[in-house]
Short mmCIF file of C-alpha atoms in Angstrom, two decimals:
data_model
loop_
_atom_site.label_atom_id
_atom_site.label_comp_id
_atom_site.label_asym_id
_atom_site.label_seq_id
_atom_site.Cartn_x
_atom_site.Cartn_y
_atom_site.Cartn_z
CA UNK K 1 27.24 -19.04 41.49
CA UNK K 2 25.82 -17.40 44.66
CA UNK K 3 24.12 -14.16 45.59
CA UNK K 4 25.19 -10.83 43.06
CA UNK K 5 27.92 -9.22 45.02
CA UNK K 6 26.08 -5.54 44.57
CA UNK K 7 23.19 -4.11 43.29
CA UNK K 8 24.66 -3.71 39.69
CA UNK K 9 22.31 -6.34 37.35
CA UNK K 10 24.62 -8.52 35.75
CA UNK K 11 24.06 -9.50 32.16
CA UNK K 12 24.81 -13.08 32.57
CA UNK K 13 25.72 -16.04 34.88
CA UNK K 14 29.08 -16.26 36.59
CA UNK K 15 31.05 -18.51 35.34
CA UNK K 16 28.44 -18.65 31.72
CA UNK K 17 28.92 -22.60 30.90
CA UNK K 18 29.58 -23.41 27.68
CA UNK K 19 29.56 -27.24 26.23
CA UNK K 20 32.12 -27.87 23.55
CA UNK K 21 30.06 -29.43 20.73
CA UNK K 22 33.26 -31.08 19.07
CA UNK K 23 34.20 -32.76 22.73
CA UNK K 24 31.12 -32.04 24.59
CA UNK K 25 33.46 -31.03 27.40
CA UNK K 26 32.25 -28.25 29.88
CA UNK K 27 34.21 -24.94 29.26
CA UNK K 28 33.53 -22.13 31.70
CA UNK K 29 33.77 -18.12 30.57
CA UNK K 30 34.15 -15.34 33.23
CA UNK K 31 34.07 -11.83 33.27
CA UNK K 32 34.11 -8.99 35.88
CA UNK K 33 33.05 -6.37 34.15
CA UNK K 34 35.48 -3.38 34.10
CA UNK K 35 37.54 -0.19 35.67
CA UNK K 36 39.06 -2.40 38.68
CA UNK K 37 35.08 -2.94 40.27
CA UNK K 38 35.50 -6.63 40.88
CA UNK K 39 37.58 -9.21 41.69
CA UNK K 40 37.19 -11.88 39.40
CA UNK K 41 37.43 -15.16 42.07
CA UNK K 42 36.44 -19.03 40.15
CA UNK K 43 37.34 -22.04 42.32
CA UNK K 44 37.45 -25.09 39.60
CA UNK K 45 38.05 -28.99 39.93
CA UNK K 46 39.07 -30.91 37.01
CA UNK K 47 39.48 -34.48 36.56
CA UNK K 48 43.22 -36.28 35.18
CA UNK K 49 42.01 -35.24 31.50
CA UNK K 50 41.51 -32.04 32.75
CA UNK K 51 37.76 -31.68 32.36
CA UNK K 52 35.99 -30.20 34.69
CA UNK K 53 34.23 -31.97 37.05
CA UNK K 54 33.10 -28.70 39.45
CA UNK K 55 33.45 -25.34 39.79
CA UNK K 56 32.05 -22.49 42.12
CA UNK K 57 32.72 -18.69 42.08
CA UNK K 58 31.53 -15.41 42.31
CA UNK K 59 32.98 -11.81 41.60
CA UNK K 60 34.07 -9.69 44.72
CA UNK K 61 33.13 -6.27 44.78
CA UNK K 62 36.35 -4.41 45.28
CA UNK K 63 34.54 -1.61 47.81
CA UNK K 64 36.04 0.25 51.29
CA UNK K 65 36.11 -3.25 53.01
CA UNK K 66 38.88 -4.50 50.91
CA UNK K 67 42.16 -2.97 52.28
CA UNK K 68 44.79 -1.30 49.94
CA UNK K 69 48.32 -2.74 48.96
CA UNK K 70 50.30 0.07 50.79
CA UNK K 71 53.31 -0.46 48.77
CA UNK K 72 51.23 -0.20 45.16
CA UNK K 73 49.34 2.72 46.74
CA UNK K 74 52.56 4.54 46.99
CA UNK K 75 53.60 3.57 43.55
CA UNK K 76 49.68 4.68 42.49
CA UNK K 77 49.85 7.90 43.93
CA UNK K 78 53.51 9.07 43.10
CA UNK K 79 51.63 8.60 39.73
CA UNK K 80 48.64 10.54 40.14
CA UNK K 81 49.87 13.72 39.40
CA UNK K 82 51.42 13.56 35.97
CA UNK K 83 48.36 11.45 35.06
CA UNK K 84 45.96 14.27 36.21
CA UNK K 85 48.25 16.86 34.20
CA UNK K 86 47.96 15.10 30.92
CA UNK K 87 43.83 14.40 31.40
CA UNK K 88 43.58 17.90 32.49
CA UNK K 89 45.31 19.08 29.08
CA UNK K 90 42.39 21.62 26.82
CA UNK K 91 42.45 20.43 23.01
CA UNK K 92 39.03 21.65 22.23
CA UNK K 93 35.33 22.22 22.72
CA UNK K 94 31.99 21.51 21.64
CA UNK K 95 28.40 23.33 21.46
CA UNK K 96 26.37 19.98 21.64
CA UNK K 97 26.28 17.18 23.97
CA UNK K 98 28.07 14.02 21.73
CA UNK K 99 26.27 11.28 22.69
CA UNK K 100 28.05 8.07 22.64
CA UNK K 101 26.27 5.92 25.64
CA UNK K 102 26.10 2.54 24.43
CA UNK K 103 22.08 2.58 25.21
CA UNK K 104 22.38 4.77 22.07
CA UNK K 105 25.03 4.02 20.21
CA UNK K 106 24.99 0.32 19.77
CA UNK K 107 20.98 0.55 18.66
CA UNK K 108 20.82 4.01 16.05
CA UNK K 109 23.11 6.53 15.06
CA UNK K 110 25.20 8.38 17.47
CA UNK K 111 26.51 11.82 16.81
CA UNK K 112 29.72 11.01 18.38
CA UNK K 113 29.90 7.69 16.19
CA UNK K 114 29.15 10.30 13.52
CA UNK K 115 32.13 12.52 14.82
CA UNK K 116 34.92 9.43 15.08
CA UNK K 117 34.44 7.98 11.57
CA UNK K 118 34.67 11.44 10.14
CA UNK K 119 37.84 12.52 12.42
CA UNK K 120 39.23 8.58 10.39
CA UNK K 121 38.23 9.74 6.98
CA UNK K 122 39.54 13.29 7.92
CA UNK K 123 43.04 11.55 8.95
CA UNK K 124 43.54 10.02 5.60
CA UNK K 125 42.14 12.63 3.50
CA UNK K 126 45.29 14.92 4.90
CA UNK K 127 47.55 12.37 3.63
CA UNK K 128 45.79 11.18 0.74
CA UNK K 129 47.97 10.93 -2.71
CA UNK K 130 44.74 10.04 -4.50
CA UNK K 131 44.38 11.95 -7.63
CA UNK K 132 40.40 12.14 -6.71
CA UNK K 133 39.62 14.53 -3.90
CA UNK K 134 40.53 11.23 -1.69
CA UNK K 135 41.33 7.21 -2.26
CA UNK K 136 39.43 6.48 1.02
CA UNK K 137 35.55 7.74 1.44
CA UNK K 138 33.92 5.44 4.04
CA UNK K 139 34.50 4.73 7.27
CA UNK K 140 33.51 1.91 9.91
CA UNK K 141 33.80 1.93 13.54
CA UNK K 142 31.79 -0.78 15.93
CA UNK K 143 29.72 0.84 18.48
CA UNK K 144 31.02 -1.05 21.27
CA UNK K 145 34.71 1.10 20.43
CA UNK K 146 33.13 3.79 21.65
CA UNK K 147 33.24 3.90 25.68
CA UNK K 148 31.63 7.20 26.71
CA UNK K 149 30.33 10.50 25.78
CA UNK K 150 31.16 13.84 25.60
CA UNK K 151 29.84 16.92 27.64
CA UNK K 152 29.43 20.30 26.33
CA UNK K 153 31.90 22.33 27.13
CA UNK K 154 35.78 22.37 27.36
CA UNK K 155 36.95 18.96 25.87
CA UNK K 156 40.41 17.35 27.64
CA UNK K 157 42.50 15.00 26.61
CA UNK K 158 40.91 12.77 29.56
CA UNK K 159 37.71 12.66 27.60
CA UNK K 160 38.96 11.68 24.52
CA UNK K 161 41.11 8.98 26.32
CA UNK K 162 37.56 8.04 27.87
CA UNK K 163 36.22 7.72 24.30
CA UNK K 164 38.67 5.43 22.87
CA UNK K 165 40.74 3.70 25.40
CA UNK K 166 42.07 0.83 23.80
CA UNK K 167 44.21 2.74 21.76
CA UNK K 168 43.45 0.75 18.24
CA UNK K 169 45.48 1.66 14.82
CA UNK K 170 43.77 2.50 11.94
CA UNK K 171 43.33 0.33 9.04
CA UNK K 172 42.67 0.65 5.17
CA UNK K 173 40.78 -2.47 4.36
CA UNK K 174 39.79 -2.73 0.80
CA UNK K 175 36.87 -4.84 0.25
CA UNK K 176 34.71 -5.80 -2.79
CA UNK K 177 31.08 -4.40 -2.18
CA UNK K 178 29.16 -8.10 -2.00
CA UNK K 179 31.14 -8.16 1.49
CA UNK K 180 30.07 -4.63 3.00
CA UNK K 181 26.45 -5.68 2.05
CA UNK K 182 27.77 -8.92 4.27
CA UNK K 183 29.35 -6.81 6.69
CA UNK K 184 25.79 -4.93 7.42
CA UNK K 185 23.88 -8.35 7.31
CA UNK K 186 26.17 -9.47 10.34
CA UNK K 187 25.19 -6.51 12.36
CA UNK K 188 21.93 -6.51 11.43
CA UNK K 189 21.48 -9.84 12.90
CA UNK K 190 22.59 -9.85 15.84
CA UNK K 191 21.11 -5.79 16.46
CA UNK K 192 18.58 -5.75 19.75
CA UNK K 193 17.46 -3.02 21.64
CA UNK K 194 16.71 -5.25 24.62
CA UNK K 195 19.59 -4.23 27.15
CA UNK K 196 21.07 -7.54 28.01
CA UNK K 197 21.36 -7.91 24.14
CA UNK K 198 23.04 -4.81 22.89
CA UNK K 199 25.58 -5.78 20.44
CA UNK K 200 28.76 -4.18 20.42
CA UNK K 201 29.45 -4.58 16.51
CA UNK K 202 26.53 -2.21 15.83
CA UNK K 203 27.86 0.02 13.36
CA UNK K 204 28.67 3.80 13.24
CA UNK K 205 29.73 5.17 9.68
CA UNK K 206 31.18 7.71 7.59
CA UNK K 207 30.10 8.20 4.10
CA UNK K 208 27.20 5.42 3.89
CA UNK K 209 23.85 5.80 4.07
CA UNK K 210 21.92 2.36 5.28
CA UNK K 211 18.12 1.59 5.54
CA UNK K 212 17.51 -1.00 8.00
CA UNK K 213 14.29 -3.05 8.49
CA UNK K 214 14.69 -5.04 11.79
CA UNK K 215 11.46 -6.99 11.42
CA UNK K 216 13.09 -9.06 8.39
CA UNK K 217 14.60 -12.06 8.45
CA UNK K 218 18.62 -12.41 9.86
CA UNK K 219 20.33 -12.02 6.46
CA UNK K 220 17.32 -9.68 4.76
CA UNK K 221 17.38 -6.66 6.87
CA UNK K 222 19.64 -4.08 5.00
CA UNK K 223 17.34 -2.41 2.51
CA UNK K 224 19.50 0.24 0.97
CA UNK K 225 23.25 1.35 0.67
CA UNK K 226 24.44 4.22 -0.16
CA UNK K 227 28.11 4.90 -0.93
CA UNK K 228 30.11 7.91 -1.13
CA UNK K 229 32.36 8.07 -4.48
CA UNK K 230 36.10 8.28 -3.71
CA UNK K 231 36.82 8.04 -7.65
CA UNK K 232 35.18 11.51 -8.42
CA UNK K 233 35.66 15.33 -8.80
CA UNK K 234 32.54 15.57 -6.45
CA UNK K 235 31.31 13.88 -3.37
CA UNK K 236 28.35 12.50 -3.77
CA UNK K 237 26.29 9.10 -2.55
CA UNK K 238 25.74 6.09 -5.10
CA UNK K 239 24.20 3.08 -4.95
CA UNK K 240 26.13 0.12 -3.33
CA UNK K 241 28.48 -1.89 -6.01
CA UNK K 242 28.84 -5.83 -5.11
CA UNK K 243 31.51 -6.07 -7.64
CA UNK K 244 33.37 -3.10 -6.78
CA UNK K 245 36.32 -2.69 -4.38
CA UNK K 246 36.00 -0.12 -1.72
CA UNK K 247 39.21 1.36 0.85
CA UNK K 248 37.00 1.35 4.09
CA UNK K 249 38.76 3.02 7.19
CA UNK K 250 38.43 1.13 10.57
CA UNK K 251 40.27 0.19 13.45
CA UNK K 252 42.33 -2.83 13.80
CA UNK K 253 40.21 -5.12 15.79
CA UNK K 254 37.30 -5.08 12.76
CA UNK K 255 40.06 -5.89 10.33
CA UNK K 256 41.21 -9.22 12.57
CA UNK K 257 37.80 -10.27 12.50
CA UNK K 258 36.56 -8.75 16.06
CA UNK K 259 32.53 -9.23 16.72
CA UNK K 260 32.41 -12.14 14.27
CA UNK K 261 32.94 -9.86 11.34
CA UNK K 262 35.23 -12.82 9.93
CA UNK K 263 34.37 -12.24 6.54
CA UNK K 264 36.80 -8.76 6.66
CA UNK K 265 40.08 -10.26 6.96
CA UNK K 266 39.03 -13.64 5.16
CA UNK K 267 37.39 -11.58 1.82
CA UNK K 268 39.59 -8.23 2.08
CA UNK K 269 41.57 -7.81 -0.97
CA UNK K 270 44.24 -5.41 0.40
CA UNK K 271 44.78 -3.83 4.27
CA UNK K 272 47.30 -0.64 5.02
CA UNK K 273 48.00 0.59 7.99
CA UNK K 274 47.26 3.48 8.90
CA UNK K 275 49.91 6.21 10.60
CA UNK K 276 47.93 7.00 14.08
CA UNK K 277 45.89 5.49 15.48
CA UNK K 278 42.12 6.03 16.96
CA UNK K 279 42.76 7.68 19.83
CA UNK K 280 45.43 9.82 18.40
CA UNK K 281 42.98 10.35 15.31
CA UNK K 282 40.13 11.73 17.10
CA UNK K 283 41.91 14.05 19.09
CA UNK K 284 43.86 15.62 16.13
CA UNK K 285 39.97 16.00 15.13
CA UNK K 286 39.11 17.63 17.83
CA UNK K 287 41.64 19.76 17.98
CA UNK K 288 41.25 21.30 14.11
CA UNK K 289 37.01 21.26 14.13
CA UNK K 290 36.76 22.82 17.45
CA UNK K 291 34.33 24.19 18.43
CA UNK K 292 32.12 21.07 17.59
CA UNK K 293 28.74 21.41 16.01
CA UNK K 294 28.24 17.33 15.46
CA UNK K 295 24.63 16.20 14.79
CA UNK K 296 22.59 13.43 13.65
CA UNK K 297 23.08 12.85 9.37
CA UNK K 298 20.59 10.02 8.63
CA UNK K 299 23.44 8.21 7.90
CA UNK K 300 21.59 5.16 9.85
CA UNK K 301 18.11 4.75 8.96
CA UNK K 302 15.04 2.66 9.63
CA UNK K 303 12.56 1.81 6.93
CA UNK K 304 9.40 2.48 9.81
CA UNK K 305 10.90 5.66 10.81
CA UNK K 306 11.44 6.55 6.55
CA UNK K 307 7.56 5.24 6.07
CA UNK K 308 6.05 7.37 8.86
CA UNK K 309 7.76 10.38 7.69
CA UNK K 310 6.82 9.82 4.11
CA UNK K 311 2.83 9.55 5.46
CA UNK K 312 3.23 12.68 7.40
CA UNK K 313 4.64 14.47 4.74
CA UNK K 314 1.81 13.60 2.36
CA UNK K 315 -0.77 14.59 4.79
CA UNK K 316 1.24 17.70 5.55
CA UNK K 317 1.45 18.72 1.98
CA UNK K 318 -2.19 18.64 1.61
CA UNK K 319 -3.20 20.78 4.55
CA UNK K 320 -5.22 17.62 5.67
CA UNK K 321 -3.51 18.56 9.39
CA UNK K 322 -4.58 22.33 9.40
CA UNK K 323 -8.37 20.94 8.78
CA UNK K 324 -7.80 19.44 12.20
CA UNK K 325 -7.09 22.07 14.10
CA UNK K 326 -6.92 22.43 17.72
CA UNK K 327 -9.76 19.28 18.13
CA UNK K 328 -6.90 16.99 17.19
CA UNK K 329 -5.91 15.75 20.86
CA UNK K 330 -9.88 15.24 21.84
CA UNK K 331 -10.29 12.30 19.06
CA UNK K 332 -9.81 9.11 19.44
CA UNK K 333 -10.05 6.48 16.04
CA UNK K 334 -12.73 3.72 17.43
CA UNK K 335 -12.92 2.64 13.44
CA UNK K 336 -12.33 3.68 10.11
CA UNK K 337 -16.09 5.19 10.19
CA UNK K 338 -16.20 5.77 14.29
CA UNK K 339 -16.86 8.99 15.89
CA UNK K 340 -14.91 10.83 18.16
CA UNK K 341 -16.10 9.79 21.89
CA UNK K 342 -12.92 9.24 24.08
CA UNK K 343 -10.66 12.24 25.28
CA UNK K 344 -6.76 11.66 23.68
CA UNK K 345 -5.00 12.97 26.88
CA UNK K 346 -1.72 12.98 24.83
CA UNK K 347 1.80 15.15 25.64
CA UNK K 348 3.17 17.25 23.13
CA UNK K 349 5.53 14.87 22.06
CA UNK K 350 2.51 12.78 21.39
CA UNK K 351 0.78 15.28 19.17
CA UNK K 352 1.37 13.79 16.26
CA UNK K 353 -0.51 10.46 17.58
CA UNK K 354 -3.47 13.19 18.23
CA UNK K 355 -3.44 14.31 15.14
CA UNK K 356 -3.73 11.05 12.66
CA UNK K 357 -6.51 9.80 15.07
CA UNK K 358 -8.01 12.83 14.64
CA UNK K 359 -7.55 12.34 10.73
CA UNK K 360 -9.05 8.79 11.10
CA UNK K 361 -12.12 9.94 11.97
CA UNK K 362 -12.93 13.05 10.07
CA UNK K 363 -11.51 11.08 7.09
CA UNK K 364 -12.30 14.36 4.90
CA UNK K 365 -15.30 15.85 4.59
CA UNK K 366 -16.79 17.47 1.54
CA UNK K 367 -15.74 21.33 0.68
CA UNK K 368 -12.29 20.78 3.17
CA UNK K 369 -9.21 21.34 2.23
CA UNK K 370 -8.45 18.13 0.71
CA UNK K 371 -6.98 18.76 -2.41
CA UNK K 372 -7.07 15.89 -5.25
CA UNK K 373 -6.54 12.76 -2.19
CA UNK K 374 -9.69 10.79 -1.97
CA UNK K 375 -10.91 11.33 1.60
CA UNK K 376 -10.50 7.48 1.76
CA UNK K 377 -7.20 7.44 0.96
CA UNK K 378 -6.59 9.32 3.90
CA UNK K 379 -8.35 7.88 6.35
CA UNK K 380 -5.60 4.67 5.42
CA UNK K 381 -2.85 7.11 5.35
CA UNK K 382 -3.73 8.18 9.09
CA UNK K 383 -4.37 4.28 10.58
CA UNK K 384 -0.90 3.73 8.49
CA UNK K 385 0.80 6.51 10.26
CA UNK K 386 -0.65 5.41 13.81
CA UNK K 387 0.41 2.01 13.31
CA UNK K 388 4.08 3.27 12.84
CA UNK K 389 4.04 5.50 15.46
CA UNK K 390 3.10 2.74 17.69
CA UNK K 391 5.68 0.52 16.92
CA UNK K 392 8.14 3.97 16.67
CA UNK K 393 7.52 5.12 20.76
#
């Protein structure tokens, strides 16, 4: 209740009212964000039951006008110096930026989602007694685990404390395939790239390949799973088993259950813990892969992205964009017969737009370079490949 206490924009109502639906009595929720900020401050009147029967509040932003607690200063800064030692400590570095900004990371793939689930998998496989080349080959970790990102550069032990603050152990979950494919469904449906909506349980993965469509159904939106063997002489992907039992890697609070994954601890067949635990893991990583080279895998795919690709590829292969030329930015598709009479004032990073209009309307003419494609078929496969770059940027 009242005016924002800064200019942050808050994601939700302070105190967010909930009604019980078993009692129908008024239940109040609170947060204050993070990192010491605010001052979480709820004034609430309840009746003899104890329901409540008012309540006002508001966070208070913790800035220069609040004065310090001499005495804990003291104890704060007789602190500060072992604590900068430790954050200061080198344990690696890295070529790329590793991106893990929850913008990012709780919407797509992240390369530093891509480099924590490998540095779990890479844990166990050191202490693997598998008689495969390792009893664990997948690994789960949800977005919202993952609280900053990386610079290029010198990596300290601050960073990596950054990354993974909560310091979470590591469990081996072993679950029967029908309740991964559950597992994605879950995140699936409550995904959003809206930014007052970005879910936390989004996950990042090691050895799984998903195809998403977003524009299905909750409950239909996984398309494909991929999942690497662990009971093989060689690595390799296969399609998702139902009735099989997989050891999945992930940290403790997705094996209690943590972002309404219930279904893990209710359906697991087996959980081990493992020895370290995330924060522990990913520096060991760090410190045995330096320097880092960690990119994007395609381990996290959507079908739109997959389809566009698949349209420009075709096109490519048949030298349909070559007949364009240079002329490609100066068309514009008015129809699937129209001429070319607007200006397409695109960027490069739009050039690809440019080019399928220009496709649209040249549509193949006789004695080009068309190959054995219809000229018709084409002109569809450019409007198709608009239409998905659309929805794409």
């Amino acid at each position: 209740t009242g005016d924002a206490p800064s200019n942050d924009d808050p994601l939700g109502a302070y105190p967010f009212v909930v009604q019980s639906s078993a009692s129908g009595e008024t239940v109040l929720v609170v947060q204050d964000y993070a990192f010491g900020k605010y001052l979480g401050s709820l004034h609430v009147t309840f009746d003899s039951d104890g329901k409540v029967t008012n309540y006002s509040g508001n966070p208070i932003l913790l800035d220069a006008s609040v004065p310090k607690d001499d005495k804990m200063e003291r104890v704060v800064q007789s602190l500060v110096p072992e604590i900068r030692a430790i954050e200061s400590q080198p344990v690696g570095s890295s070529h790329v930026f590793l991106e893990g900004d929850f913008h990012v990371c709780r919407v797509q793939e992240c390369n530093l989602g891509n480099l924590v689930t490998d540095a779990m998998l890479e844990q166990n496989l050191r202490h693997s007694d598998s008689r495969y080349w390792s009893d664990v080959s997948i690994a789960m970790m949800n977005s919202g685990g993952i609280r900053s990102s990386i610079d290029k550069g010198s990596i300290t032990v601050g960073d990596a404390i950054k990354v993974h603050p909560f310091r979470d152990t590591v469990d081996i979950v072993e679950l029967r395939g029908a309740t991964v494919l559950k597992i994605l469904e879950h995140g699936a449906s409550m995904w959003s790239d809206q930014l007052d909506r970005l879910f936390g349980g989004f996950m990042q993965v090691a050895g799984m390949r998903i195809v998403y469509d977003m524009t299905q159904a909750k409950g239909s939106r996984v398309v494909d799973v991929q999942m690497m063997c662990s009971k093989c002489d060689i690595p390799q992907f296969e399609p998702l088993n139902e009735k099989e039992v997989y050891q999945i890697v992930m940290n403790n609070y997705l094996s209690n259950g943590g972002h309404g994954y219930t279904m893990i601890p209710e359906e697991a067949v087996g959980r081990h813990l493992v020895e370290k635990g995330d924060f522990d893991t990913l520096l060991d990583h760090i410190e045995q892969k330096s320097p880092l080279v960690q990119g994007l895998e395609g381990r996290i795919r959507f079908i739109q992205d997959i389809m566009a690709d698949s349209l420009f590829s075709t096109l490519a292969q048949n030298n349909y964009f070559q007949q364009c030329g240079d002329e490609s930015q100066n068309f514009t598709a008015n129809s699937i017969t129209g001429t070319a009479t607007d200006s397409y004032n695109g960027t490069a990073t739009d050039l690809s737009y440019g080019t399928a209009t220009a496709l649209a309307n040249t549509g193949g003419s006789p004695g080009s370079a068309v190959g054995p494609i219809a000229s018709w078929t084409l002109r569809v496969l450019a409007l198709l490949t608009i239409a998905l770059l659309i929805h794409r940027y």
